[in-house]
PDB file of C-alpha atoms in Angstrom:
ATOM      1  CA  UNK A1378     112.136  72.247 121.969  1.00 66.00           C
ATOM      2  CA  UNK A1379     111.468  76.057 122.443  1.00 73.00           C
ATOM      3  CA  UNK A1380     108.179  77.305 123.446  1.00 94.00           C
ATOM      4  CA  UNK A1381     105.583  78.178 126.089  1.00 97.00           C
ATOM      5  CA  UNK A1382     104.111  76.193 128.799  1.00 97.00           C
ATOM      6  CA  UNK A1383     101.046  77.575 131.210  1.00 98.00           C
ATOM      7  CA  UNK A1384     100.099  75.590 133.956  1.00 96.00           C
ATOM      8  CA  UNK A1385      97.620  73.956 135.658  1.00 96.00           C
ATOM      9  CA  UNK A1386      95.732  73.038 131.911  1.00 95.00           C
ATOM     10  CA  UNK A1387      92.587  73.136 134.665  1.00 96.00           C
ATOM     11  CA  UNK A1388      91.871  75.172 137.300  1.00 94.00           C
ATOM     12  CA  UNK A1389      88.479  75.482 140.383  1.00 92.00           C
ATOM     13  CA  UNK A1390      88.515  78.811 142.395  1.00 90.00           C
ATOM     14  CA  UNK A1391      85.916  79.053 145.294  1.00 89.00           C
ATOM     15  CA  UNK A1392      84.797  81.994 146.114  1.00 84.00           C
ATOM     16  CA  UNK A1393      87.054  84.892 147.859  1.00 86.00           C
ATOM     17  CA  UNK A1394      90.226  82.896 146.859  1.00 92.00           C
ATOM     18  CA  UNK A1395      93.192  84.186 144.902  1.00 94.00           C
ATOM     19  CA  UNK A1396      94.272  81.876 142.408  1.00 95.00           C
ATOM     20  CA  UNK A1397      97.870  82.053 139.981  1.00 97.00           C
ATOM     21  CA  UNK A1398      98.245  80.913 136.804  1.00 97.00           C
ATOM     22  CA  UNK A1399     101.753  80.258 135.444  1.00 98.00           C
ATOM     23  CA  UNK A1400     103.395  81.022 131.869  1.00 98.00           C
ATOM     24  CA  UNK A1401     107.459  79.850 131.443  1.00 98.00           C
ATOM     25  CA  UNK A1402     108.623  80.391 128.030  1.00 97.00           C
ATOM     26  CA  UNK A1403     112.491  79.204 126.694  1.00 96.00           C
ATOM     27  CA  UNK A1404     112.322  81.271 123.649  1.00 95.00           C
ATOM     28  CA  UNK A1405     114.865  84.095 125.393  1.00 94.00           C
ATOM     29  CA  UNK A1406     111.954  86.956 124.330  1.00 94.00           C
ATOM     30  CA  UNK A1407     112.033  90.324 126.007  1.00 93.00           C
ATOM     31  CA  UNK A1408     107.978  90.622 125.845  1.00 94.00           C
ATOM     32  CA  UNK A1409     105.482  89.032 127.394  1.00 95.00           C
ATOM     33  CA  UNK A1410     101.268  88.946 128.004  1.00 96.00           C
ATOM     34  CA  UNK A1411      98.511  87.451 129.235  1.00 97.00           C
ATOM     35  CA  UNK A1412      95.232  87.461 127.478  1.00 96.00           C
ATOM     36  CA  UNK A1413      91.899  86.538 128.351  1.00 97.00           C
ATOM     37  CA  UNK A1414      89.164  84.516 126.046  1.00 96.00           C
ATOM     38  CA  UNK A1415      85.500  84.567 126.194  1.00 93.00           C
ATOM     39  CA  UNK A1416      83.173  82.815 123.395  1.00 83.00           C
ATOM     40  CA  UNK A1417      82.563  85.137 120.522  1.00 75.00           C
ATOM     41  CA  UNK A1418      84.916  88.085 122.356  1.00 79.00           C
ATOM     42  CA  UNK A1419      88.032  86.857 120.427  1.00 87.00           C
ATOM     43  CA  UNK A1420      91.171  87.941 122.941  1.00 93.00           C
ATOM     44  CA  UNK A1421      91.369  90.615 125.147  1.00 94.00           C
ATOM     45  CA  UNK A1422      94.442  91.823 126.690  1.00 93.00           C
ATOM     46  CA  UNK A1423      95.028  91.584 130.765  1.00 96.00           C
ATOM     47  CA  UNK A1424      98.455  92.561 131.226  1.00 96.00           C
ATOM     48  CA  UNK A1425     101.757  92.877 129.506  1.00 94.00           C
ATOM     49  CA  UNK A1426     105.599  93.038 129.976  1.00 94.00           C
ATOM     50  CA  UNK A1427     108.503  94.214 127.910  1.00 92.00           C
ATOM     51  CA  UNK A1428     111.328  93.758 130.209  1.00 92.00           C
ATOM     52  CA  UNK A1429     111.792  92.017 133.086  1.00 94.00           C
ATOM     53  CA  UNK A1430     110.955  94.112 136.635  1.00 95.00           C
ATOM     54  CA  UNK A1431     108.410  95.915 134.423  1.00 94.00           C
ATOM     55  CA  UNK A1432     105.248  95.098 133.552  1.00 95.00           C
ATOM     56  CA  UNK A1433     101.492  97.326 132.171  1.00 94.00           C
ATOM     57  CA  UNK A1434      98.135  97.092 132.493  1.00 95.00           C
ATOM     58  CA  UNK A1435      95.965  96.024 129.670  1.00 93.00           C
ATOM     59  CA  UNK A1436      92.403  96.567 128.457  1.00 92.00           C
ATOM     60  CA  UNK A1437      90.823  94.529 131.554  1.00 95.00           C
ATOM     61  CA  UNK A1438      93.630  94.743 133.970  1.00 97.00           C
ATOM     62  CA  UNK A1439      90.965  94.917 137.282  1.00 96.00           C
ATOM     63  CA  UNK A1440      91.006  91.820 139.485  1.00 96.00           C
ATOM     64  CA  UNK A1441      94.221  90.481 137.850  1.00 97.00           C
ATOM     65  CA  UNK A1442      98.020  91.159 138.927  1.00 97.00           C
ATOM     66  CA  UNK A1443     101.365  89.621 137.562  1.00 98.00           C
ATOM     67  CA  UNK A1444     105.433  89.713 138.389  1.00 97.00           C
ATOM     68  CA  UNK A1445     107.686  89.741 135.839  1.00 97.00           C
ATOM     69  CA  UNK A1446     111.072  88.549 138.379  1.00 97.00           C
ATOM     70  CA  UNK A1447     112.496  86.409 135.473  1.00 97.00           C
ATOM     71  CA  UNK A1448     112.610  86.557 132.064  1.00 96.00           C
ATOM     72  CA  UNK A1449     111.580  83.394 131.680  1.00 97.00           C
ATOM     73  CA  UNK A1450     108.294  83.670 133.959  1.00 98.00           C
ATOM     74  CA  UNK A1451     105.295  85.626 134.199  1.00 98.00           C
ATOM     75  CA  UNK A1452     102.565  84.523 136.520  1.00 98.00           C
ATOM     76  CA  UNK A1453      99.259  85.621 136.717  1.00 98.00           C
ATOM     77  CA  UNK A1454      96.817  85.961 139.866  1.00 97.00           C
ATOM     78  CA  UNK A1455      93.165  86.051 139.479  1.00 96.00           C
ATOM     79  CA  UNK A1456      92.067  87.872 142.649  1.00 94.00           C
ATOM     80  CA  UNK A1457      88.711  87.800 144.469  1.00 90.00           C
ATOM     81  CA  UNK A1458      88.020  91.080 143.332  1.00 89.00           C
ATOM     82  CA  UNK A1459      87.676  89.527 139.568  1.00 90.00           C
ATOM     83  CA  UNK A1460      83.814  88.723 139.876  1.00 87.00           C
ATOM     84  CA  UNK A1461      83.816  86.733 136.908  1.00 91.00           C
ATOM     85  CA  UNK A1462      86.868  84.752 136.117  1.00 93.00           C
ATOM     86  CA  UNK A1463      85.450  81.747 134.137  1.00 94.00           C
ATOM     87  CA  UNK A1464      87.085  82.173 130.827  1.00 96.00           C
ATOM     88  CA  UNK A1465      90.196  80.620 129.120  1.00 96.00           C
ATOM     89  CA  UNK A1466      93.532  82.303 129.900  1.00 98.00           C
ATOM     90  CA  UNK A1467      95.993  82.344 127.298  1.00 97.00           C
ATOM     91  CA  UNK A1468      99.456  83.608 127.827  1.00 97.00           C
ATOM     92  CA  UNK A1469     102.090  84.931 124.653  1.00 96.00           C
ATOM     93  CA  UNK A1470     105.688  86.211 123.916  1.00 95.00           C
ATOM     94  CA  UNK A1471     107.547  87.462 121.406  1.00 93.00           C
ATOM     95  CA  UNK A1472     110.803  88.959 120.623  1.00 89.00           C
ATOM     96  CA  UNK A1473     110.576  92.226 120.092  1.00 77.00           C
ATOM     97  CA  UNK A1474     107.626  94.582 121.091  1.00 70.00           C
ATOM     98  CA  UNK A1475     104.082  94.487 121.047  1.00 63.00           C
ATOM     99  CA  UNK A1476     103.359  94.584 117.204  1.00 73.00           C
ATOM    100  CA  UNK A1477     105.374  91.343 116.107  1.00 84.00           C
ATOM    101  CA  UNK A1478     104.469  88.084 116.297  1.00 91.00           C
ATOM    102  CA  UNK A1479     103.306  86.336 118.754  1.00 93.00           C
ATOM    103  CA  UNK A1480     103.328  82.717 120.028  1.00 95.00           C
ATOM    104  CA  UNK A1481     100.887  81.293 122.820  1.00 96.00           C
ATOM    105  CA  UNK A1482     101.405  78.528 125.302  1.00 97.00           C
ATOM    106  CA  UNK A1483      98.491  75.841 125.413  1.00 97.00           C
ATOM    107  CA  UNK A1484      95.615  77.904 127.929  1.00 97.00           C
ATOM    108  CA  UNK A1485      94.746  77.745 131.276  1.00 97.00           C
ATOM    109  CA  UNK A1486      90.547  77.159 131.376  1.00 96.00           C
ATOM    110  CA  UNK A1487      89.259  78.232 134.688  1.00 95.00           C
ATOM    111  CA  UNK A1488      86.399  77.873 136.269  1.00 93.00           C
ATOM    112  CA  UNK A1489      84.425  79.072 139.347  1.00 88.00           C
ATOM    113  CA  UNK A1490      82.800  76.405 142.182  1.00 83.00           C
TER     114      UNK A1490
ATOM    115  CA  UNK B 525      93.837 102.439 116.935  1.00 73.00           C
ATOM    116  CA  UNK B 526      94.079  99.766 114.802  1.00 84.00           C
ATOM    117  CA  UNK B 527      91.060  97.227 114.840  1.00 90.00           C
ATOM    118  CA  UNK B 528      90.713  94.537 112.555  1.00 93.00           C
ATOM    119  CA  UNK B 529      86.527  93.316 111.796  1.00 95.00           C
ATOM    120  CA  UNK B 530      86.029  89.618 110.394  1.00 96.00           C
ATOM    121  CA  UNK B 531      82.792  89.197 109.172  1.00 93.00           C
ATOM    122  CA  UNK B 532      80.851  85.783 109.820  1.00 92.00           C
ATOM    123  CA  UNK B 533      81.399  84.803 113.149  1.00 93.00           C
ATOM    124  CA  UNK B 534      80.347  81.147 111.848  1.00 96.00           C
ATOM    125  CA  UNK B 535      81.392  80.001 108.335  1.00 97.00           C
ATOM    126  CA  UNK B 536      80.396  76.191 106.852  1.00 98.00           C
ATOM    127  CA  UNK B 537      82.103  74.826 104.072  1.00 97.00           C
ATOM    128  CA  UNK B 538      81.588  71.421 102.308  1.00 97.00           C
ATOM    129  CA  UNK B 539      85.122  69.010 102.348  1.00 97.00           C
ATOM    130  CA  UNK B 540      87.010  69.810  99.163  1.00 97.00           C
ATOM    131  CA  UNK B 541      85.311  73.668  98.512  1.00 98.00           C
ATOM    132  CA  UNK B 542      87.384  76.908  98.727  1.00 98.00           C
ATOM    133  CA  UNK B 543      87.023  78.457 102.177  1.00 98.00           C
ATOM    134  CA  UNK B 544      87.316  82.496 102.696  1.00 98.00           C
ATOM    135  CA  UNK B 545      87.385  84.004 105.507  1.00 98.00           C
ATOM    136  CA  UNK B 546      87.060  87.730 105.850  1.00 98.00           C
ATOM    137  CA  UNK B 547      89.087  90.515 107.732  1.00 97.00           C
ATOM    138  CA  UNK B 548      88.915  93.688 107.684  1.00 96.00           C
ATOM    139  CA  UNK B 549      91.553  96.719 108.924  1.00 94.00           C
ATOM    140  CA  UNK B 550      90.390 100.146 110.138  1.00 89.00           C
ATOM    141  CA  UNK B 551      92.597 102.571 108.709  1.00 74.00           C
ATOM    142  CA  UNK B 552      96.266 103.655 107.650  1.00 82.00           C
ATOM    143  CA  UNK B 553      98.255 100.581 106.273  1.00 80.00           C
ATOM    144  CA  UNK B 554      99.670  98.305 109.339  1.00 85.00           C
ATOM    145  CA  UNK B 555     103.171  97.554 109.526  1.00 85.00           C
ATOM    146  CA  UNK B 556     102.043  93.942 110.260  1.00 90.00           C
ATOM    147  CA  UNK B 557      98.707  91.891 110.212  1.00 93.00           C
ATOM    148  CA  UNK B 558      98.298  88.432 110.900  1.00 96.00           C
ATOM    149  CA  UNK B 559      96.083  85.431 110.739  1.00 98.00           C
ATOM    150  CA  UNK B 560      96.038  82.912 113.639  1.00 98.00           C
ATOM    151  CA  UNK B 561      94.440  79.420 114.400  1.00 97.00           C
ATOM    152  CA  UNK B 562      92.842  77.605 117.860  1.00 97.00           C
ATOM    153  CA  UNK B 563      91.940  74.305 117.949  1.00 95.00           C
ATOM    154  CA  UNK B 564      89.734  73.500 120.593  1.00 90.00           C
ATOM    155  CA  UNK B 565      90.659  73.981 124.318  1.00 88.00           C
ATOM    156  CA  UNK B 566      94.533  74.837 122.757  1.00 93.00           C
ATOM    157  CA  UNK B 567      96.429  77.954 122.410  1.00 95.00           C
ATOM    158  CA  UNK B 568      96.996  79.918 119.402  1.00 96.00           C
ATOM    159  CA  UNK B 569      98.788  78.815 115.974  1.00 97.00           C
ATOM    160  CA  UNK B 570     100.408  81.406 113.892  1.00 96.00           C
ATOM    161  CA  UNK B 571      99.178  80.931 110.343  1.00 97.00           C
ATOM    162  CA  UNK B 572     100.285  83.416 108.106  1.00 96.00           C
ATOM    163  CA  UNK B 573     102.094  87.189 108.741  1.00 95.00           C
ATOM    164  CA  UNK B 574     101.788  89.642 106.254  1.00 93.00           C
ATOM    165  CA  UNK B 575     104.512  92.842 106.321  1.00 90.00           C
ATOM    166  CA  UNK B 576     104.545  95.937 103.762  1.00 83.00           C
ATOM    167  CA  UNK B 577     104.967  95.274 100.738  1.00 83.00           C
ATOM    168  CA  UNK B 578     103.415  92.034 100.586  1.00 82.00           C
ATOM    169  CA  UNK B 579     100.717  91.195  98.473  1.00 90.00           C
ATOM    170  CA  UNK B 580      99.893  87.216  98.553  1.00 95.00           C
ATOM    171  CA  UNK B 581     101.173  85.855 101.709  1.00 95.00           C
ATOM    172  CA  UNK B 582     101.503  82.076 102.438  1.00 96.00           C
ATOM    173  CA  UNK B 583     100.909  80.313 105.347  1.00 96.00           C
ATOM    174  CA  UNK B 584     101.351  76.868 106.970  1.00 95.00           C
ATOM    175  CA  UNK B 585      98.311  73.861 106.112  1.00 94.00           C
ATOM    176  CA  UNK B 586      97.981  75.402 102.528  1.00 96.00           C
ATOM    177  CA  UNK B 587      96.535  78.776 103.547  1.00 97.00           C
ATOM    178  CA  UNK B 588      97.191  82.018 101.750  1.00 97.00           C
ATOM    179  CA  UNK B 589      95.866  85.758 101.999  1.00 97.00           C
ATOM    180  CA  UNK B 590      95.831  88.507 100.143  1.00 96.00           C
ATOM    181  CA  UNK B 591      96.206  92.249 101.235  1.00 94.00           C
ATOM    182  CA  UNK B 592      94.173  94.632  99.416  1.00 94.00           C
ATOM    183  CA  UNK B 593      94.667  98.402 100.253  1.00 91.00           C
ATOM    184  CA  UNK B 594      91.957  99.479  98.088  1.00 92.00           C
ATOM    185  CA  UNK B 595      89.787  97.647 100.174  1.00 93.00           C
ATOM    186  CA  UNK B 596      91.192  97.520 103.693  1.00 94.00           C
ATOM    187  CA  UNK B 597      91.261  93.551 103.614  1.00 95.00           C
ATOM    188  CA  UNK B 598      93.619  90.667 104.125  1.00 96.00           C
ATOM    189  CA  UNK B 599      91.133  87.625 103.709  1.00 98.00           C
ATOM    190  CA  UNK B 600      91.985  84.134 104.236  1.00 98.00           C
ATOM    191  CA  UNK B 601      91.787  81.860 101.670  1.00 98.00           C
ATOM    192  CA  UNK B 602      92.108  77.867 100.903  1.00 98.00           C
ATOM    193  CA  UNK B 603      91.590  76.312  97.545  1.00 97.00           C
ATOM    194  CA  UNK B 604      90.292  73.241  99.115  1.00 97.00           C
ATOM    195  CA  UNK B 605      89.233  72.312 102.383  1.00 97.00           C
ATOM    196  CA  UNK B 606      90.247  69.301 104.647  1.00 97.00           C
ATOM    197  CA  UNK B 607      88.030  68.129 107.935  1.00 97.00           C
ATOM    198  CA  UNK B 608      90.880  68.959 110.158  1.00 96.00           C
ATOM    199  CA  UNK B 609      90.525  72.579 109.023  1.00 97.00           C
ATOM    200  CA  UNK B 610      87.652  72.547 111.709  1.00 97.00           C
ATOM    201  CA  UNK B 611      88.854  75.502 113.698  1.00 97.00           C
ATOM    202  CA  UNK B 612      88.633  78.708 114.779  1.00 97.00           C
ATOM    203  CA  UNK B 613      90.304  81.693 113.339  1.00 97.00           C
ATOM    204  CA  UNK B 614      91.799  85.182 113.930  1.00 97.00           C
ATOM    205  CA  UNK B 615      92.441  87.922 112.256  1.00 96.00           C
ATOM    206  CA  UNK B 616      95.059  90.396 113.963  1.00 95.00           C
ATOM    207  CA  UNK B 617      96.756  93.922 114.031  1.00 92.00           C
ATOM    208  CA  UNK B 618      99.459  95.528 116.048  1.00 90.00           C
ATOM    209  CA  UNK B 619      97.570  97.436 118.953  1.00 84.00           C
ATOM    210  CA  UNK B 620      97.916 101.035 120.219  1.00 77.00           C
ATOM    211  CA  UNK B 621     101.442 102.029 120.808  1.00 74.00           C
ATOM    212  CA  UNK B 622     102.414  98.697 119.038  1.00 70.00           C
ATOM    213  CA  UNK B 623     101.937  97.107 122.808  1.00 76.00           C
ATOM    214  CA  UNK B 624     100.186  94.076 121.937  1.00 88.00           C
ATOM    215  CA  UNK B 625      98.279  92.609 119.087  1.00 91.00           C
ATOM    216  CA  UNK B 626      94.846  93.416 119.258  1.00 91.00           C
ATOM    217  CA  UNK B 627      92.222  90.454 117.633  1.00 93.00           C
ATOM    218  CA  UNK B 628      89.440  90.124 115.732  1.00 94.00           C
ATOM    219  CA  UNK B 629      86.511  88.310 117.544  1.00 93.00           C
ATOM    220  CA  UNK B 630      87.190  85.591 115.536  1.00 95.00           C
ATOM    221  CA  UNK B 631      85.558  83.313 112.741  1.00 96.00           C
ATOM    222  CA  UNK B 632      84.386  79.582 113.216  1.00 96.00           C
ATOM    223  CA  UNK B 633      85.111  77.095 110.308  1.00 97.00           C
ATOM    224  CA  UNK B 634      82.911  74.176 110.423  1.00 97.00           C
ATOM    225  CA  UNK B 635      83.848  71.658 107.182  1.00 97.00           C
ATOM    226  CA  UNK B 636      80.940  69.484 106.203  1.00 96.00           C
ATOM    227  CA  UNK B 637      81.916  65.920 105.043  1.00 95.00           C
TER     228      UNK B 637
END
């Protein structure tokens, strides 16, 4: 079955660590994004790509970076720098470019010992 | 930009009543608008996608909305509702530049048995 996978589902970052989420996806799209969730925020965009080898930064792009090597793959690292990175992380794809539909793997919660 | 308001952050419904849920656009006509569901601690579910011309879109789980120029709206509507309605839901809009979707902040359905 197509679709997107993020992993860990869980994930503990001590302090001054870099941590990287990961987002595969076998639907063959061009685009790609990472979002993050807060409660009552709704979504807010951390980075996107729309080709491989290319990727921009989003509304809340500082403390976060990503590769886009593959088509298939597009990681994202929570730095230190991020000074609050509890939140849910939810990474997307879709065919064409930014305005069509979307679909979302399962989420990556993180949390901060 | 584009933005998209939903208005009730928190809506209760008793099982079997209509449910509406309320979103509203900012300005010219979008190309596309769309409503999406989250379960808890999962990703996103695409619901429903409404594209010009459109009047009465339906979705998946016996969802429908209707776009309304006159009024800037594309409200979500279910004749009757079912317990595993529980959710949350989004309202969304293509972003600036058509990049990404940008979200509503998103409107919790709680069905009462």
């Amino acid at each position: 079955d197509g679709g997107i996978t993020q992993s860990p589902k869980y994930l503990f970052r001590k302090e001054g660590q870099n941590v990287t989420l990961s987002c595969e996806q076998n639907l063959n799209h061009d685009a790609m994004y990472w979002y993050r969730q807060d409660p009552g925020q709704g979504l807010r965009l951390i980075y996107y790509s729309q080709i491989v080898n290319d990727f921009q930064k989003g509304d809340i792009a500082e403390g976060y970076s990503v590769s886009r090597e593959k088509k298939e793959s597009f990681p994202l690292t929570v730095t230190s720098a991020q000074k609050n990175p509890t939140a849910f992380y939810l990474c997307a794809s879709s065919q064409g470019q930014g305005g069509e539909t979307q679909y979302f793997g399962p989420g990556t919660r993180l949390l901060v010992l | 930009a584009q933005s998209v308001t939903q208005l009730g952050s928190h809506v209760s419904v008793s099982e079997g009543a209509l449910v509406l849920l309320r979103c509203n656009y900012s300005s010219s006509v979008p190309p596309y608008l769309f409503w999406y569901v989250q379960y808890p601690n999962q990703g996103l579910q695409l619901l429903l996608k409404y594209t010009t011309g459109a009047t009465l879109v339906k979705g998946i789980n016996g969802f429908e909305a209707e776009f309304k120029k006159s009024e800037t709206s594309f409200h979500l509507t279910k004749p009757s509702a079912h317990m595993s309605d529980a959710a949350e839901y989004f309202c969304a809009v293509p972003g600036a530049g058509r990049r990404a979707l940008t979200f509503g902040s998103g409107t919790r359905l709680q069905v009462q048995p």
